PDB file of C-alpha atoms and ligand atoms in Angstrom:
ATOM      1  CA  UNK A  19      -4.638   4.450  19.344  1.00 93.00           C
ATOM      2  CA  UNK A  20      -4.589   8.253  19.142  1.00 97.00           C
ATOM      3  CA  UNK A  21      -1.308   9.958  18.286  1.00 98.00           C
ATOM      4  CA  UNK A  22      -0.208  13.369  19.549  1.00 98.00           C
ATOM      5  CA  UNK A  23       0.547  16.241  17.172  1.00 97.00           C
ATOM      6  CA  UNK A  24       4.241  15.617  17.820  1.00 98.00           C
ATOM      7  CA  UNK A  25       3.930  11.945  16.885  1.00 98.00           C
ATOM      8  CA  UNK A  26       1.999  12.780  13.718  1.00 98.00           C
ATOM      9  CA  UNK A  27       4.710  15.294  12.782  1.00 98.00           C
ATOM     10  CA  UNK A  28       7.227  12.447  12.938  1.00 98.00           C
ATOM     11  CA  UNK A  29       4.957  10.216  10.865  1.00 98.00           C
ATOM     12  CA  UNK A  30       4.684  13.044   8.320  1.00 98.00           C
ATOM     13  CA  UNK A  31       8.482  12.980   8.008  1.00 98.00           C
ATOM     14  CA  UNK A  32       8.508   9.200   7.591  1.00 98.00           C
ATOM     15  CA  UNK A  33       5.701   9.521   5.062  1.00 98.00           C
ATOM     16  CA  UNK A  34       7.649  12.059   3.064  1.00 98.00           C
ATOM     17  CA  UNK A  35      10.567   9.640   2.761  1.00 98.00           C
ATOM     18  CA  UNK A  36       8.147   6.958   1.517  1.00 98.00           C
ATOM     19  CA  UNK A  37       6.784   9.412  -1.072  1.00 98.00           C
ATOM     20  CA  UNK A  38      10.346  10.175  -2.206  1.00 98.00           C
ATOM     21  CA  UNK A  39      10.913   6.423  -2.677  1.00 98.00           C
ATOM     22  CA  UNK A  40       7.761   6.292  -4.775  1.00 98.00           C
ATOM     23  CA  UNK A  41       8.949   9.171  -6.918  1.00 98.00           C
ATOM     24  CA  UNK A  42      12.438   7.683  -7.386  1.00 98.00           C
ATOM     25  CA  UNK A  43      11.265   4.141  -8.158  1.00 98.00           C
ATOM     26  CA  UNK A  44       8.538   5.367 -10.538  1.00 98.00           C
ATOM     27  CA  UNK A  45      11.178   7.289 -12.453  1.00 98.00           C
ATOM     28  CA  UNK A  46      13.303   4.114 -12.712  1.00 98.00           C
ATOM     29  CA  UNK A  47      10.501   1.870 -14.068  1.00 98.00           C
ATOM     30  CA  UNK A  48      11.063   1.011 -17.726  1.00 98.00           C
ATOM     31  CA  UNK A  49      11.496  -2.093 -19.891  1.00 98.00           C
ATOM     32  CA  UNK A  50      14.817  -3.831 -19.185  1.00 98.00           C
ATOM     33  CA  UNK A  51      15.111  -2.784 -15.514  1.00 98.00           C
ATOM     34  CA  UNK A  52      15.230  -5.489 -12.835  1.00 98.00           C
ATOM     35  CA  UNK A  53      13.156  -5.351  -9.688  1.00 98.00           C
ATOM     36  CA  UNK A  54      16.475  -5.622  -7.785  1.00 98.00           C
ATOM     37  CA  UNK A  55      17.448  -2.258  -9.332  1.00 98.00           C
ATOM     38  CA  UNK A  56      14.223  -0.690  -8.027  1.00 98.00           C
ATOM     39  CA  UNK A  57      15.178  -1.960  -4.576  1.00 98.00           C
ATOM     40  CA  UNK A  58      18.602  -0.288  -4.894  1.00 98.00           C
ATOM     41  CA  UNK A  59      16.951   2.995  -5.881  1.00 98.00           C
ATOM     42  CA  UNK A  60      14.725   2.787  -2.784  1.00 98.00           C
ATOM     43  CA  UNK A  61      17.656   1.920  -0.510  1.00 98.00           C
ATOM     44  CA  UNK A  62      19.537   4.986  -1.799  1.00 98.00           C
ATOM     45  CA  UNK A  63      16.640   7.253  -0.778  1.00 98.00           C
ATOM     46  CA  UNK A  64      16.450   5.713   2.711  1.00 98.00           C
ATOM     47  CA  UNK A  65      20.183   6.157   3.154  1.00 98.00           C
ATOM     48  CA  UNK A  66      20.175   9.751   1.877  1.00 98.00           C
ATOM     49  CA  UNK A  67      17.352  10.655   4.272  1.00 98.00           C
ATOM     50  CA  UNK A  68      18.843   8.805   7.240  1.00 98.00           C
ATOM     51  CA  UNK A  69      15.677   6.717   7.512  1.00 98.00           C
ATOM     52  CA  UNK A  70      15.459   3.041   8.446  1.00 98.00           C
ATOM     53  CA  UNK A  71      13.570   0.405   6.490  1.00 98.00           C
ATOM     54  CA  UNK A  72      10.585  -1.277   8.135  1.00 97.00           C
ATOM     55  CA  UNK A  73      10.506  -3.898   5.345  1.00 98.00           C
ATOM     56  CA  UNK A  74      14.091  -5.190   5.526  1.00 98.00           C
ATOM     57  CA  UNK A  75      14.197  -8.064   8.028  1.00 97.00           C
ATOM     58  CA  UNK A  76      10.434  -8.017   8.639  1.00 97.00           C
ATOM     59  CA  UNK A  77       9.819 -11.729   9.398  1.00 96.00           C
ATOM     60  CA  UNK A  78      13.041 -12.205   7.440  1.00 97.00           C
ATOM     61  CA  UNK A  79      12.044 -10.192   4.338  1.00 98.00           C
ATOM     62  CA  UNK A  80      15.273  -9.582   2.376  1.00 98.00           C
ATOM     63  CA  UNK A  81      14.637  -6.149   0.747  1.00 98.00           C
ATOM     64  CA  UNK A  82      13.477  -2.572   1.463  1.00 98.00           C
ATOM     65  CA  UNK A  83      10.569  -2.722  -1.013  1.00 98.00           C
ATOM     66  CA  UNK A  84       8.146  -5.330  -2.297  1.00 98.00           C
ATOM     67  CA  UNK A  85       7.879  -5.619  -6.085  1.00 99.00           C
ATOM     68  CA  UNK A  86       4.879  -7.560  -7.412  1.00 98.00           C
ATOM     69  CA  UNK A  87       4.424  -7.791 -11.200  1.00 98.00           C
ATOM     70  CA  UNK A  88       1.207  -8.623 -13.090  1.00 98.00           C
ATOM     71  CA  UNK A  89      -0.704 -11.462 -11.366  1.00 98.00           C
ATOM     72  CA  UNK A  90       1.400 -11.116  -8.201  1.00 98.00           C
ATOM     73  CA  UNK A  91      -0.699  -9.186  -5.680  1.00 98.00           C
ATOM     74  CA  UNK A  92       1.758  -8.246  -2.911  1.00 98.00           C
ATOM     75  CA  UNK A  93       4.953  -9.203  -1.028  1.00 98.00           C
ATOM     76  CA  UNK A  94       7.116  -9.927  -4.091  1.00 98.00           C
ATOM     77  CA  UNK A  95      10.851 -10.109  -3.423  1.00 98.00           C
ATOM     78  CA  UNK A  96      12.988  -7.850  -5.683  1.00 98.00           C
ATOM     79  CA  UNK A  97      15.437  -9.862  -7.751  1.00 98.00           C
ATOM     80  CA  UNK A  98      16.387 -10.880 -11.261  1.00 98.00           C
ATOM     81  CA  UNK A  99      12.933 -10.290 -12.736  1.00 98.00           C
ATOM     82  CA  UNK A 100      13.310  -7.963 -15.751  1.00 98.00           C
ATOM     83  CA  UNK A 101      10.407  -5.595 -16.434  1.00 98.00           C
ATOM     84  CA  UNK A 102       9.014  -5.885 -19.941  1.00 98.00           C
ATOM     85  CA  UNK A 103       6.822  -3.557 -21.986  1.00 98.00           C
ATOM     86  CA  UNK A 104       3.189  -4.124 -21.043  1.00 98.00           C
ATOM     87  CA  UNK A 105       3.845  -5.328 -17.478  1.00 98.00           C
ATOM     88  CA  UNK A 106       2.243  -3.721 -14.488  1.00 98.00           C
ATOM     89  CA  UNK A 107       4.329  -3.573 -11.323  1.00 98.00           C
ATOM     90  CA  UNK A 108       3.202  -2.942  -7.751  1.00 99.00           C
ATOM     91  CA  UNK A 109       5.779  -1.301  -5.489  1.00 99.00           C
ATOM     92  CA  UNK A 110       5.203  -1.246  -1.723  1.00 98.00           C
ATOM     93  CA  UNK A 111       7.646   0.395   0.670  1.00 98.00           C
ATOM     94  CA  UNK A 112       8.012   2.027   4.047  1.00 98.00           C
ATOM     95  CA  UNK A 113      10.337   4.066   6.211  1.00 98.00           C
ATOM     96  CA  UNK A 114      10.996   4.686   9.897  1.00 98.00           C
ATOM     97  CA  UNK A 115      11.943   8.191  11.089  1.00 98.00           C
ATOM     98  CA  UNK A 116      12.560   8.798  14.808  1.00 98.00           C
ATOM     99  CA  UNK A 117      10.761   5.542  15.592  1.00 98.00           C
ATOM    100  CA  UNK A 118       7.616   6.338  13.576  1.00 98.00           C
ATOM    101  CA  UNK A 119       6.505   4.456  10.475  1.00 98.00           C
ATOM    102  CA  UNK A 120       5.194   5.301   7.012  1.00 98.00           C
ATOM    103  CA  UNK A 121       3.871   2.712   4.529  1.00 98.00           C
ATOM    104  CA  UNK A 122       2.545   3.232   0.994  1.00 99.00           C
ATOM    105  CA  UNK A 123       2.226   1.429  -2.328  1.00 99.00           C
ATOM    106  CA  UNK A 124       1.417   2.086  -5.971  1.00 99.00           C
ATOM    107  CA  UNK A 125       0.998   0.155  -9.209  1.00 99.00           C
ATOM    108  CA  UNK A 126       2.498   1.490 -12.435  1.00 99.00           C
ATOM    109  CA  UNK A 127       2.596   0.382 -16.061  1.00 98.00           C
ATOM    110  CA  UNK A 128       5.846  -0.506 -17.809  1.00 98.00           C
ATOM    111  CA  UNK A 129       5.832   1.324 -21.153  1.00 98.00           C
ATOM    112  CA  UNK A 130       2.573   0.883 -23.065  1.00 98.00           C
ATOM    113  CA  UNK A 131       0.036  -1.264 -21.219  1.00 98.00           C
ATOM    114  CA  UNK A 132      -3.328  -2.726 -22.216  1.00 98.00           C
ATOM    115  CA  UNK A 133      -6.573  -0.817 -21.748  1.00 98.00           C
ATOM    116  CA  UNK A 134      -7.648  -3.518 -19.278  1.00 98.00           C
ATOM    117  CA  UNK A 135      -4.516  -2.984 -17.169  1.00 98.00           C
ATOM    118  CA  UNK A 136      -4.932   0.794 -17.272  1.00 98.00           C
ATOM    119  CA  UNK A 137      -8.522   0.496 -16.095  1.00 98.00           C
ATOM    120  CA  UNK A 138      -7.524  -1.812 -13.230  1.00 99.00           C
ATOM    121  CA  UNK A 139      -4.880   0.673 -12.037  1.00 99.00           C
ATOM    122  CA  UNK A 140      -7.255   3.612 -12.340  1.00 98.00           C
ATOM    123  CA  UNK A 141     -10.111   1.895 -10.473  1.00 99.00           C
ATOM    124  CA  UNK A 142      -7.843   0.560  -7.694  1.00 99.00           C
ATOM    125  CA  UNK A 143      -6.396   4.017  -7.048  1.00 98.00           C
ATOM    126  CA  UNK A 144      -9.903   5.474  -7.057  1.00 98.00           C
ATOM    127  CA  UNK A 145     -10.997   2.817  -4.527  1.00 99.00           C
ATOM    128  CA  UNK A 146      -8.108   3.879  -2.254  1.00 99.00           C
ATOM    129  CA  UNK A 147      -9.278   7.505  -2.322  1.00 98.00           C
ATOM    130  CA  UNK A 148     -12.886   6.453  -1.680  1.00 98.00           C
ATOM    131  CA  UNK A 149     -11.645   4.614   1.425  1.00 98.00           C
ATOM    132  CA  UNK A 150      -9.451   7.505   2.579  1.00 98.00           C
ATOM    133  CA  UNK A 151     -12.444   9.846   2.286  1.00 98.00           C
ATOM    134  CA  UNK A 152     -14.158   7.873   5.087  1.00 98.00           C
ATOM    135  CA  UNK A 153     -11.389   8.606   7.644  1.00 98.00           C
ATOM    136  CA  UNK A 154     -13.254  11.249   9.606  1.00 98.00           C
ATOM    137  CA  UNK A 155     -13.958  11.550  13.343  1.00 98.00           C
ATOM    138  CA  UNK A 156     -17.270   9.880  14.204  1.00 98.00           C
ATOM    139  CA  UNK A 157     -17.261   7.516  11.207  1.00 98.00           C
ATOM    140  CA  UNK A 158     -16.802   3.784  11.810  1.00 98.00           C
ATOM    141  CA  UNK A 159     -13.701   2.046  10.473  1.00 98.00           C
ATOM    142  CA  UNK A 160     -15.692  -0.477   8.406  1.00 98.00           C
ATOM    143  CA  UNK A 161     -16.933   2.419   6.226  1.00 98.00           C
ATOM    144  CA  UNK A 162     -13.452   2.423   4.659  1.00 98.00           C
ATOM    145  CA  UNK A 163     -13.828  -1.129   3.406  1.00 98.00           C
ATOM    146  CA  UNK A 164     -17.386  -0.556   2.280  1.00 98.00           C
ATOM    147  CA  UNK A 165     -16.293   2.413   0.176  1.00 98.00           C
ATOM    148  CA  UNK A 166     -13.317   0.545  -1.333  1.00 98.00           C
ATOM    149  CA  UNK A 167     -15.445  -2.488  -2.130  1.00 98.00           C
ATOM    150  CA  UNK A 168     -18.211  -0.412  -3.748  1.00 98.00           C
ATOM    151  CA  UNK A 169     -15.764   1.174  -6.220  1.00 98.00           C
ATOM    152  CA  UNK A 170     -13.911  -2.041  -7.056  1.00 98.00           C
ATOM    153  CA  UNK A 171     -16.953  -4.292  -7.395  1.00 98.00           C
ATOM    154  CA  UNK A 172     -18.868  -1.727  -9.489  1.00 98.00           C
ATOM    155  CA  UNK A 173     -16.051  -2.206 -12.008  1.00 98.00           C
ATOM    156  CA  UNK A 174     -16.505  -5.988 -11.849  1.00 98.00           C
ATOM    157  CA  UNK A 175     -13.289  -6.636  -9.918  1.00 98.00           C
ATOM    158  CA  UNK A 176     -12.447  -8.844  -6.945  1.00 98.00           C
ATOM    159  CA  UNK A 177     -11.289  -7.275  -3.652  1.00 98.00           C
ATOM    160  CA  UNK A 178      -8.606  -9.373  -1.917  1.00 98.00           C
ATOM    161  CA  UNK A 179      -9.761 -10.697   1.470  1.00 98.00           C
ATOM    162  CA  UNK A 180      -6.704 -12.365   3.037  1.00 97.00           C
ATOM    163  CA  UNK A 181      -4.550  -9.213   3.117  1.00 98.00           C
ATOM    164  CA  UNK A 182      -5.799  -5.959   4.594  1.00 98.00           C
ATOM    165  CA  UNK A 183      -4.830  -2.501   5.791  1.00 98.00           C
ATOM    166  CA  UNK A 184      -3.822  -1.699   9.350  1.00 98.00           C
ATOM    167  CA  UNK A 185      -3.262   0.916  11.999  1.00 98.00           C
ATOM    168  CA  UNK A 186       0.328   2.232  11.991  1.00 98.00           C
ATOM    169  CA  UNK A 187       2.541   4.216  14.361  1.00 98.00           C
ATOM    170  CA  UNK A 188       5.520   2.967  16.346  1.00 98.00           C
ATOM    171  CA  UNK A 189       5.127  -0.360  14.512  1.00 98.00           C
ATOM    172  CA  UNK A 190       4.239  -0.847  10.867  1.00 98.00           C
ATOM    173  CA  UNK A 191       1.362  -3.217  11.554  1.00 98.00           C
ATOM    174  CA  UNK A 192      -0.758  -2.219  14.538  1.00 98.00           C
ATOM    175  CA  UNK A 193      -4.329  -3.150  15.440  1.00 97.00           C
ATOM    176  CA  UNK A 194      -7.003  -2.807  14.307  1.00 98.00           C
ATOM    177  CA  UNK A 195      -6.843  -4.251  10.814  1.00 98.00           C
ATOM    178  CA  UNK A 196      -8.618  -2.378   8.012  1.00 98.00           C
ATOM    179  CA  UNK A 197     -10.434  -4.785   5.652  1.00 98.00           C
ATOM    180  CA  UNK A 198     -11.129  -3.549   2.122  1.00 98.00           C
ATOM    181  CA  UNK A 199     -14.632  -5.067   2.233  1.00 98.00           C
ATOM    182  CA  UNK A 200     -17.578  -5.204   4.605  1.00 97.00           C
ATOM    183  CA  UNK A 201     -16.221  -7.462   7.353  1.00 94.00           C
ATOM    184  CA  UNK A 202     -19.584  -8.539   8.747  1.00 95.00           C
ATOM    185  CA  UNK A 203     -19.255  -6.619  12.003  1.00 95.00           C
ATOM    186  CA  UNK A 204     -19.023  -2.856  12.578  1.00 95.00           C
ATOM    187  CA  UNK A 205     -15.545  -1.398  13.144  1.00 96.00           C
ATOM    188  CA  UNK A 206     -14.455   0.994  15.932  1.00 97.00           C
ATOM    189  CA  UNK A 207     -15.483   4.645  15.880  1.00 98.00           C
ATOM    190  CA  UNK A 208     -12.796   6.918  14.428  1.00 98.00           C
ATOM    191  CA  UNK A 209     -11.226   9.687  16.508  1.00 98.00           C
ATOM    192  CA  UNK A 210      -8.807  12.409  15.506  1.00 98.00           C
ATOM    193  CA  UNK A 211      -5.196  11.314  15.974  1.00 98.00           C
ATOM    194  CA  UNK A 212      -5.771   7.748  14.765  1.00 98.00           C
ATOM    195  CA  UNK A 213      -3.506   6.767  11.855  1.00 98.00           C
ATOM    196  CA  UNK A 214      -4.169   3.985   9.337  1.00 98.00           C
ATOM    197  CA  UNK A 215      -2.533   2.465   6.294  1.00 98.00           C
ATOM    198  CA  UNK A 216      -5.358   2.023   3.778  1.00 98.00           C
ATOM    199  CA  UNK A 217      -4.367  -0.434   1.046  1.00 98.00           C
ATOM    200  CA  UNK A 218      -6.822  -1.977  -1.387  1.00 98.00           C
ATOM    201  CA  UNK A 219      -5.554  -4.964  -3.396  1.00 98.00           C
ATOM    202  CA  UNK A 220      -7.839  -5.442  -6.386  1.00 99.00           C
ATOM    203  CA  UNK A 221      -7.894  -8.261  -8.978  1.00 98.00           C
ATOM    204  CA  UNK A 222      -9.458  -8.174 -12.424  1.00 98.00           C
ATOM    205  CA  UNK A 223     -10.869 -11.641 -11.659  1.00 98.00           C
ATOM    206  CA  UNK A 224     -11.583 -13.508  -8.449  1.00 98.00           C
ATOM    207  CA  UNK A 225     -10.295 -12.305  -5.074  1.00 98.00           C
ATOM    208  CA  UNK A 226      -8.799 -15.702  -4.266  1.00 98.00           C
ATOM    209  CA  UNK A 227      -5.051 -15.976  -3.710  1.00 98.00           C
ATOM    210  CA  UNK A 228      -2.187 -18.413  -3.185  1.00 98.00           C
ATOM    211  CA  UNK A 229       1.433 -18.020  -2.051  1.00 98.00           C
ATOM    212  CA  UNK A 230       4.440 -19.152  -4.108  1.00 98.00           C
ATOM    213  CA  UNK A 231       7.026 -21.589  -2.739  1.00 98.00           C
ATOM    214  CA  UNK A 232       9.268 -18.636  -1.755  1.00 97.00           C
ATOM    215  CA  UNK A 233       6.826 -18.178   1.140  1.00 97.00           C
ATOM    216  CA  UNK A 234       6.203 -14.507   0.251  1.00 98.00           C
ATOM    217  CA  UNK A 235       4.823 -13.856  -3.230  1.00 98.00           C
ATOM    218  CA  UNK A 236       1.008 -13.664  -3.105  1.00 98.00           C
ATOM    219  CA  UNK A 237      -0.614 -14.488  -6.458  1.00 98.00           C
ATOM    220  CA  UNK A 238      -4.123 -14.277  -7.885  1.00 98.00           C
ATOM    221  CA  UNK A 239      -5.565 -17.793  -7.948  1.00 98.00           C
ATOM    222  CA  UNK A 240      -6.972 -17.331 -11.468  1.00 98.00           C
ATOM    223  CA  UNK A 241      -3.884 -15.656 -12.951  1.00 98.00           C
ATOM    224  CA  UNK A 242      -5.658 -12.314 -13.465  1.00 98.00           C
ATOM    225  CA  UNK A 243      -3.832  -8.997 -13.083  1.00 98.00           C
ATOM    226  CA  UNK A 244      -3.778  -7.332  -9.646  1.00 99.00           C
ATOM    227  CA  UNK A 245      -3.145  -3.741  -8.499  1.00 99.00           C
ATOM    228  CA  UNK A 246      -2.309  -2.301  -5.066  1.00 99.00           C
ATOM    229  CA  UNK A 247      -2.448   1.287  -3.816  1.00 99.00           C
ATOM    230  CA  UNK A 248      -1.724   2.420  -0.269  1.00 99.00           C
ATOM    231  CA  UNK A 249      -1.318   5.588   1.777  1.00 99.00           C
ATOM    232  CA  UNK A 250      -0.696   6.241   5.467  1.00 99.00           C
ATOM    233  CA  UNK A 251      -3.452   8.614   6.602  1.00 99.00           C
ATOM    234  CA  UNK A 252      -4.220  10.471   9.850  1.00 98.00           C
ATOM    235  CA  UNK A 253      -7.774  11.125  11.031  1.00 98.00           C
ATOM    236  CA  UNK A 254      -8.005  14.842  11.886  1.00 98.00           C
ATOM    237  CA  UNK A 255     -10.795  17.240  12.814  1.00 97.00           C
ATOM    238  CA  UNK A 256     -10.306  18.792   9.373  1.00 97.00           C
ATOM    239  CA  UNK A 257     -10.683  15.451   7.580  1.00 97.00           C
ATOM    240  CA  UNK A 258      -8.200  12.831   6.394  1.00 98.00           C
ATOM    241  CA  UNK A 259      -4.554  13.921   6.173  1.00 98.00           C
ATOM    242  CA  UNK A 260      -2.443  11.788   3.836  1.00 98.00           C
ATOM    243  CA  UNK A 261       1.022  11.525   5.409  1.00 98.00           C
ATOM    244  CA  UNK A 262       2.816   9.641   2.606  1.00 98.00           C
ATOM    245  CA  UNK A 263       3.143  12.664   0.319  1.00 98.00           C
ATOM    246  CA  UNK A 264       5.971  15.000  -0.701  1.00 96.00           C
TER     247      UNK A 264
HETATM  248 MG1   MG B   6       2.643  -1.309   2.343  1.00 75.44          MG
HETATM  249 MG1   MG B   7       0.600  -1.634   4.760  1.00 75.44          MG
END
């Protein structure tokens, strides 16, 4: 779906709130902090900006952010988990402003982390930007996944298959989906005004996953570390415009 300039302006405002949540939660990440505290920090930003959460209540999700440490890929529920030195933590969050959605995620280290963890974070973020770079009028949507997959697999990593990016607008998850790998069939042709959440989930090991008994937490099947980066991005005649920025 193509959004008007007015709609994209609203999504820019939602995206800015999401970026402020990123900034505030990043600043709060340190050994000894619970993931519940990160959720409080995010909720304070939403409240201060008069924005609504698109995570809280989503299929019953109980928080405004997802917090997924180490071998948890996505959808972790904030709670009593205490961050420890050497952890990596993925934080995913969104906001609704005037009915329009933003959605973005990052992975950060807690204190000093291993070289292997640092490399995973660096490569996953680079794979996100390689995907974003493909969001240009006339390109096909599957080029995003091809670009993400090329970066991640060149590093020897596994690209998660079961969870993918998505179009976004007046709902957080709109069609079409945006796989982070070659899906086997060409995607639709991109036009200016389309908006997508691009979100590679990359594992040091295999791409296979399983879900914990809480019904939410998605884990790597082999216990390897996983990272997740996401931005909400508009296709424009001047190239990709990242909306989830300050
Ligand atoms: Mg997200
Ligand atoms: Mg998303």
